[in-house]
Short mmCIF file of C-alpha atoms in Angstrom, two decimals:
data_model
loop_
_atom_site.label_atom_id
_atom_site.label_comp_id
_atom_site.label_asym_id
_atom_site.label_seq_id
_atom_site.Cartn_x
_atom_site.Cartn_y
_atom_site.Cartn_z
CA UNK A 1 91.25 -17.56 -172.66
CA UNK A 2 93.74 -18.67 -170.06
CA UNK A 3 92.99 -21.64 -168.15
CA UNK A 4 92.64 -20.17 -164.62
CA UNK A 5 89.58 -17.70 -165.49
CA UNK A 6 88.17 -20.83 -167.59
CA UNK A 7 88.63 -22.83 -164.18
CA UNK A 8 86.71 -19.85 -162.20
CA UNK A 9 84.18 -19.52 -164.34
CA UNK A 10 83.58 -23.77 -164.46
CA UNK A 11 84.02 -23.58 -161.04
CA UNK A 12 81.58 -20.74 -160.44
CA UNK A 13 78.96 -21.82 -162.67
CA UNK A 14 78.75 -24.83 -160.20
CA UNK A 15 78.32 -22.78 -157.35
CA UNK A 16 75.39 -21.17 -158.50
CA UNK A 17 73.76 -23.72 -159.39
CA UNK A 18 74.03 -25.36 -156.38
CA UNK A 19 72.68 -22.34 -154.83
CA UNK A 20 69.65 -22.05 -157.20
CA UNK A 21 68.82 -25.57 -157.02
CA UNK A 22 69.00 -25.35 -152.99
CA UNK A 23 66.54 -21.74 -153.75
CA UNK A 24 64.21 -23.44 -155.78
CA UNK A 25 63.19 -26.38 -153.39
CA UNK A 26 63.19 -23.79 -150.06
CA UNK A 27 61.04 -21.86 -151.86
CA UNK A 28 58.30 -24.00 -153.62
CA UNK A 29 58.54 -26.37 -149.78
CA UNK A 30 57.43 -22.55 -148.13
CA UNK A 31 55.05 -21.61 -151.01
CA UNK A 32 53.06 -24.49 -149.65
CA UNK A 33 53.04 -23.70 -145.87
CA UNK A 34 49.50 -23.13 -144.11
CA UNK A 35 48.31 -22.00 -140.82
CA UNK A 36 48.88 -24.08 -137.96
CA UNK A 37 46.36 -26.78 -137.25
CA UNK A 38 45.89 -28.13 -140.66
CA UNK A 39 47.95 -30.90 -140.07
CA UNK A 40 45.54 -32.10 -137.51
CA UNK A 41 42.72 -32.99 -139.70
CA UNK A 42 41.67 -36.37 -140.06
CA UNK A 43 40.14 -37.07 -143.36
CA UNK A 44 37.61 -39.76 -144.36
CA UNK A 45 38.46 -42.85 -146.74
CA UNK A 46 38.19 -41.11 -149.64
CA UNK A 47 39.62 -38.03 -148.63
CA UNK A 48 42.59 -39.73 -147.99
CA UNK A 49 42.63 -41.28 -151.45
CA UNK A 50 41.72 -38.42 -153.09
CA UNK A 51 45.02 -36.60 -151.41
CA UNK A 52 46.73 -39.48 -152.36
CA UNK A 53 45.94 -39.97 -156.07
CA UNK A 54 43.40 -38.22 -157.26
CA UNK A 55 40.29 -38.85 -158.80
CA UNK A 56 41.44 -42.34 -159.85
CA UNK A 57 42.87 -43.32 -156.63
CA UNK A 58 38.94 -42.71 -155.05
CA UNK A 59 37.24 -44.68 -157.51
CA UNK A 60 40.05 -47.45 -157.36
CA UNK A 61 39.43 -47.19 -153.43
CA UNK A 62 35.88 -47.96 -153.90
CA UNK A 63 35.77 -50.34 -156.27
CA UNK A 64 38.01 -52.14 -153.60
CA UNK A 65 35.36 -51.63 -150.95
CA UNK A 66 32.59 -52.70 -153.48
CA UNK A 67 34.46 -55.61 -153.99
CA UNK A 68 35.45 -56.52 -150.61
CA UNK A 69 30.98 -55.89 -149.91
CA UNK A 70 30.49 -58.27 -152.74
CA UNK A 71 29.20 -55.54 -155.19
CA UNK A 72 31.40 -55.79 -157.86
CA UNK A 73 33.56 -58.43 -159.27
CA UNK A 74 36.57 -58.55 -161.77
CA UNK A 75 37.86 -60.51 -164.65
CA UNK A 76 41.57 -61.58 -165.27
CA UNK A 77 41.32 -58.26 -167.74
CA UNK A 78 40.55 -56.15 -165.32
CA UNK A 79 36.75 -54.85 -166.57
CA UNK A 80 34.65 -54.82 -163.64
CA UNK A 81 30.55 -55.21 -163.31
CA UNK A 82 28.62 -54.22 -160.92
CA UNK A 83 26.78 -57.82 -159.29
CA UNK A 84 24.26 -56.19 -156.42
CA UNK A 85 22.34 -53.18 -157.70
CA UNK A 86 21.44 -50.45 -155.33
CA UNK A 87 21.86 -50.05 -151.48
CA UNK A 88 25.40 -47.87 -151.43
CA UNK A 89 25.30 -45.42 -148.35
CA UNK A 90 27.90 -43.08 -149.87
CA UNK A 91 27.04 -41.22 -152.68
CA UNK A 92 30.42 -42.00 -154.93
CA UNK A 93 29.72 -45.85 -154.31
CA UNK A 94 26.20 -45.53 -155.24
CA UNK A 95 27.15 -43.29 -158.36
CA UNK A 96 29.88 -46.45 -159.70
CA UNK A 97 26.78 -49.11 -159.00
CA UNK A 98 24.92 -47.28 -161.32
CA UNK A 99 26.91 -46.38 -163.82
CA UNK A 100 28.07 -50.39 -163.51
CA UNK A 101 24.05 -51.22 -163.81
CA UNK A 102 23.26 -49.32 -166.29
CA UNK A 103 24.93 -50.48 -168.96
CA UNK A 104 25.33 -54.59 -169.96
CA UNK A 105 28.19 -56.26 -169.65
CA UNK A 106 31.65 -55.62 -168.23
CA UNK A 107 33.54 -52.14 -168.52
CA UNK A 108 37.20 -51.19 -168.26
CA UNK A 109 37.94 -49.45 -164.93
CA UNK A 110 39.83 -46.25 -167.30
CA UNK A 111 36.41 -46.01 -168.47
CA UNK A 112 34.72 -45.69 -165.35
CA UNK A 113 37.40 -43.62 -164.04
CA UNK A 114 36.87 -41.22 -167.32
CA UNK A 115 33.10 -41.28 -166.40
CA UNK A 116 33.43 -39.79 -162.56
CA UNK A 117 35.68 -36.95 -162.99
CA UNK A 118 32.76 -35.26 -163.23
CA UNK A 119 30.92 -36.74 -160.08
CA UNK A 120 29.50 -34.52 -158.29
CA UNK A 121 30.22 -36.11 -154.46
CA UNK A 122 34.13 -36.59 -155.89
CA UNK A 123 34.05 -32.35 -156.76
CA UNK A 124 32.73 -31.56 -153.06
CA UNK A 125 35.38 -33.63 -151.71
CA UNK A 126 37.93 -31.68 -153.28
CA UNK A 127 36.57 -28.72 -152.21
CA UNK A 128 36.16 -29.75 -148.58
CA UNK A 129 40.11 -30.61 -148.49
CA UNK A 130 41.33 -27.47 -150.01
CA UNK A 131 39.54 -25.57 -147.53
CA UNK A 132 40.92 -27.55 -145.35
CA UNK A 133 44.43 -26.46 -146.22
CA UNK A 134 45.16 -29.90 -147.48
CA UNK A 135 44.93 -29.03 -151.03
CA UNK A 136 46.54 -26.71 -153.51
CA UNK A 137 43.80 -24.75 -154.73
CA UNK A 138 43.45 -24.97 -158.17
CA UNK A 139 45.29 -21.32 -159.43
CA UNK A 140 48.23 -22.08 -157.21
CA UNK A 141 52.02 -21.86 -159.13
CA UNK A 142 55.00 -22.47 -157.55
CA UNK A 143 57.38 -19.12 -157.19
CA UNK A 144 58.43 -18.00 -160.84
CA UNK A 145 61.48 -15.93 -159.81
CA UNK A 146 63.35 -19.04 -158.26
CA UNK A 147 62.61 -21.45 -161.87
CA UNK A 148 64.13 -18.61 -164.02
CA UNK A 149 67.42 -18.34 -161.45
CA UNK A 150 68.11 -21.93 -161.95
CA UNK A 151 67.14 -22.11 -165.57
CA UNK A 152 69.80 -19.14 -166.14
CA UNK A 153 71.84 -20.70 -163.47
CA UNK A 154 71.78 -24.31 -166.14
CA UNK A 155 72.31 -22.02 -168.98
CA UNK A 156 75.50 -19.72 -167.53
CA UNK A 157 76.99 -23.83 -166.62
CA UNK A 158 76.40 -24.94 -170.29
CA UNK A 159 78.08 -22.35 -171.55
CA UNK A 160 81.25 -22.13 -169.29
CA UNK A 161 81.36 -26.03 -170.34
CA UNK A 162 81.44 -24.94 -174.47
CA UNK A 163 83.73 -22.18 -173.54
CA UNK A 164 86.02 -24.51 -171.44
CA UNK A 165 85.98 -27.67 -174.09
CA UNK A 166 86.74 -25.08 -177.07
CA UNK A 167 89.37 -23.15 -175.24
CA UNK A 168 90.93 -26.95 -174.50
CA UNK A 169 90.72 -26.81 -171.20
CA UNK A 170 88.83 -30.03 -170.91
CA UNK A 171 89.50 -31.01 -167.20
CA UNK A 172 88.23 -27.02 -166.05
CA UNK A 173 84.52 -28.24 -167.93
CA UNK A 174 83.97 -30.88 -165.68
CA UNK A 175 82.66 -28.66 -162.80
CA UNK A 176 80.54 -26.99 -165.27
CA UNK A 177 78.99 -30.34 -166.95
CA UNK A 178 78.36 -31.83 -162.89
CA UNK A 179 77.04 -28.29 -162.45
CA UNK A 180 74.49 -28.95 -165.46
CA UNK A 181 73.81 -32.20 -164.29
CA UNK A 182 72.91 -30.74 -160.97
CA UNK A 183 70.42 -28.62 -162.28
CA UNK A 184 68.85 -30.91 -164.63
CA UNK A 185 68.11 -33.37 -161.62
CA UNK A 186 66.92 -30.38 -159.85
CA UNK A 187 64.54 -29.15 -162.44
CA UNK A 188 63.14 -32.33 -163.21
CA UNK A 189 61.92 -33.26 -159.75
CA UNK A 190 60.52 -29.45 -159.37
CA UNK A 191 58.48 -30.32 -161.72
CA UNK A 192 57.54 -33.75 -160.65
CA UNK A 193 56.92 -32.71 -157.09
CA UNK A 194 54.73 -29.74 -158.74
CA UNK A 195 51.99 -32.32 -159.86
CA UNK A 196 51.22 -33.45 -156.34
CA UNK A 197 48.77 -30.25 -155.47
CA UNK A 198 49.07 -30.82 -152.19
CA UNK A 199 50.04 -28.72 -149.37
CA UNK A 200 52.72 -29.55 -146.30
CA UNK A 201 50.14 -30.09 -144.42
CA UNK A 202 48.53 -32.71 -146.95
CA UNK A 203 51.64 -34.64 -146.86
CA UNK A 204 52.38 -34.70 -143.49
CA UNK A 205 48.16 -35.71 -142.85
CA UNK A 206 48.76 -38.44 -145.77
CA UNK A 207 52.96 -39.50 -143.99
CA UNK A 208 50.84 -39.55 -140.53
CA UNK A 209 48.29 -41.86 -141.35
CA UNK A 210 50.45 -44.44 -143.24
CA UNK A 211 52.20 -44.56 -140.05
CA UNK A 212 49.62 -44.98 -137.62
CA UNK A 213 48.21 -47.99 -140.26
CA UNK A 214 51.36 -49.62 -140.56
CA UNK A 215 51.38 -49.69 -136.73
CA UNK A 216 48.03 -51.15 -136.95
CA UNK A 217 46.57 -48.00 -135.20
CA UNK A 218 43.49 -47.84 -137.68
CA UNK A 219 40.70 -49.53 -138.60
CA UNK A 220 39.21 -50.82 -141.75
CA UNK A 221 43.24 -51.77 -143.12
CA UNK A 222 42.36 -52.80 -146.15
CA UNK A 223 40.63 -49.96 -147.77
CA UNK A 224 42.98 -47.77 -145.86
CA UNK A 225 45.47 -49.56 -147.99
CA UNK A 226 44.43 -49.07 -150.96
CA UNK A 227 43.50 -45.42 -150.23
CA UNK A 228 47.15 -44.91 -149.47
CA UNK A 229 48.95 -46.76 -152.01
CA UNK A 230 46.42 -47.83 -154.29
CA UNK A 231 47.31 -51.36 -156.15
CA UNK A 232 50.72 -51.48 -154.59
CA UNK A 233 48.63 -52.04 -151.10
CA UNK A 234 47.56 -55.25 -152.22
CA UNK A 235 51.54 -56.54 -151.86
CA UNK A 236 50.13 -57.20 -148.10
CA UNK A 237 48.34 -60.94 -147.58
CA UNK A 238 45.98 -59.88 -145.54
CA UNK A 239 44.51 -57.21 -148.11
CA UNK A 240 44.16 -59.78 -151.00
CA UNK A 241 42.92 -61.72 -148.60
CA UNK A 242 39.98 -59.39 -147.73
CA UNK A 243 39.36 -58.04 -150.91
CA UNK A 244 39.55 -61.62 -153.24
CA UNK A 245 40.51 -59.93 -156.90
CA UNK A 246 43.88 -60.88 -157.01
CA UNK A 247 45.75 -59.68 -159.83
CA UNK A 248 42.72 -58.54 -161.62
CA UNK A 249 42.56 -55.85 -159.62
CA UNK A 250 43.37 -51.86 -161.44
CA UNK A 251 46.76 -50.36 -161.67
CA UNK A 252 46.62 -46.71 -161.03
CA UNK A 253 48.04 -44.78 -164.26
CA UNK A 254 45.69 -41.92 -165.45
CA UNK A 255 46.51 -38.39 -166.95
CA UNK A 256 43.65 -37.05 -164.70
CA UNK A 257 45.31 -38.14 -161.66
CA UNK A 258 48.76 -38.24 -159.52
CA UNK A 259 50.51 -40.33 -157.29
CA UNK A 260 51.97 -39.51 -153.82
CA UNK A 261 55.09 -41.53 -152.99
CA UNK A 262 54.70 -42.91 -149.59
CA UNK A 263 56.43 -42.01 -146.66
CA UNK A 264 56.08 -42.53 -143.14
CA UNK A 265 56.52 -39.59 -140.52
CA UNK A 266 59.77 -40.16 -137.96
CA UNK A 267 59.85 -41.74 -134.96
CA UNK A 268 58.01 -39.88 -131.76
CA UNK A 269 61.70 -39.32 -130.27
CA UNK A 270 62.98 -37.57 -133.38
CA UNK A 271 64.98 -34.89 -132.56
CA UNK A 272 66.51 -33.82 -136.02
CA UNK A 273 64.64 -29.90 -136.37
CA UNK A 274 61.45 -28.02 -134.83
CA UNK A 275 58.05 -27.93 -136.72
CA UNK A 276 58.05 -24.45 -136.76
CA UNK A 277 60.55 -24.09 -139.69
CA UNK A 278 57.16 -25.81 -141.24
CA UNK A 279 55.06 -23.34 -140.69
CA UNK A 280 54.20 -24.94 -137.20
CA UNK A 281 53.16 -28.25 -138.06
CA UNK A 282 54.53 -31.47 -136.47
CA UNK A 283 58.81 -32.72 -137.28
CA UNK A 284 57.94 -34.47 -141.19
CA UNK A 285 55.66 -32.04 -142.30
CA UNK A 286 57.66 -30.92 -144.94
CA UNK A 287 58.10 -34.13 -146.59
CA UNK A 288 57.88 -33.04 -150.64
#
């Protein structure tokens, strides 16, 4: 094959990739749009660390607040045991106090987190925030069409690179191998950013509020910490402080859960596009 249709096709192969890769993340950001409003909720404590990690992240959030009450207390392993039976307000404290008291000795906090996927105040709670728009509800797929253009898009860039590297017309497969490179990174973060069921509106709620607490705009910091960023939050002084579990305290790694990667909305004078192109919501609503 002569070297200037090996070029085009190398050359073309990275083109469309590009283009499906660029497809692919417009598409799955406007799969997740919602009506305007949503972004205005303002979600309790464990709302916000359910949106933020999942059924893991709530029970590591209130372990830190039944810590910080005296409830609890942890060893250097990190089990934890419950030390003041009873008298929990909210229904998923109350629910780890129990399950704490009712059985002797210390417990891993995987096992307790194993033990309340099934709680029943944890289930409403997701409920109540997919209604809310904050949520993927639980059938939602991202668009089909756009993961088979780039997965064809990968394959057509593979092969120009064989074709290229057989017909020995190494330097016209580099295009193609950046090309499959290119789609590789793009596939792989689909795919990450598809476990993090939430919707636009979710992240900008979840971008807002780490905002306003890093300005010191909300109250109770230290649980809103955790919520937020789960172990990591305990990097700040003052949290460890508050809490007193030091490095006995959980790290968050479950299968049943996920992890949303902070980030903080932009300044009030950003300028750099309209909300609308998010389905109305506020400039940084379409952080994912």
């Amino acid at each position: 094959m002569p070297q200037i249709s090996v070029a085009l096709l190398s050359s073309g192969s990275l083109l469309m990739v590009v283009a499906s890769s660029l497809s692919d993340h417009v598409v799955r950001r406007r799969s997740r749009r919602v009506p305007r409003g949503a972004a205005e909720r303002s979600p309790s404590l464990y709302e916000l660390a359910y949106l933020a990690g999942g059924v893991r992240r709530v029970v590591v959030t209130a372990l830190a607040a039944l810590a910080r009450a005296g409830a609890v207390r942890f060893d250097t392993d990190g089990h934890v045991q419950a030390v003041a039976a009873g008298g929990r307000e909210d229904a998923i404290e109350a629910d780890i106090i129990y399950r704490l008291s009712s059985r002797d000795g210390w417990r891993t906090v995987t096992e307790l987190c194993t033990e309340m996927l099934e709680n029943a105040a944890i289930t409403t709670l997701a409920e109540r925030l997919t209604r809310q728009k904050l949520l993927l509800p639980a059938t939602y797929r991202p668009p089909a069409w756009s993961q088979r253009f780039l997965r064809i898009s990968i394959s057509i860039a593979g092969a120009a690179a064989v074709i290229s590297i057989l017909a020995r017309h190494p330097l016209s497969a580099v295009p193609a191998v950046i090309a499959v490179g290119i789609g590789a990174v793009a596939w792989r973060r689909g795919i990450r950013r598809s476990k993090v069921p939430l919707t636009n509106a979710g992240h900008y709620v979840l971008a807002n509020t780490l905002t306003r607490h890093r300005q010191g705009e909300i109250l109770g910091m230290a649980d809103v910490s955790v919520a937020l960023m789960g172990s990591s939050g305990f990097i700040n002084p003052e949290v460890r402080r508050g809490l007193k579990i030091a490095e006995a305290f959980p790290v968050d790694n479950a299968e049943d859960s996920w992890t949303w990667k902070p980030t903080q909305t932009p300044p009030r004078d950003y300028v750099g596009g309209s909300g609308n192109q998010f389905g109305g919501l506020p400039p940084g609503a379409g952080l994912i």
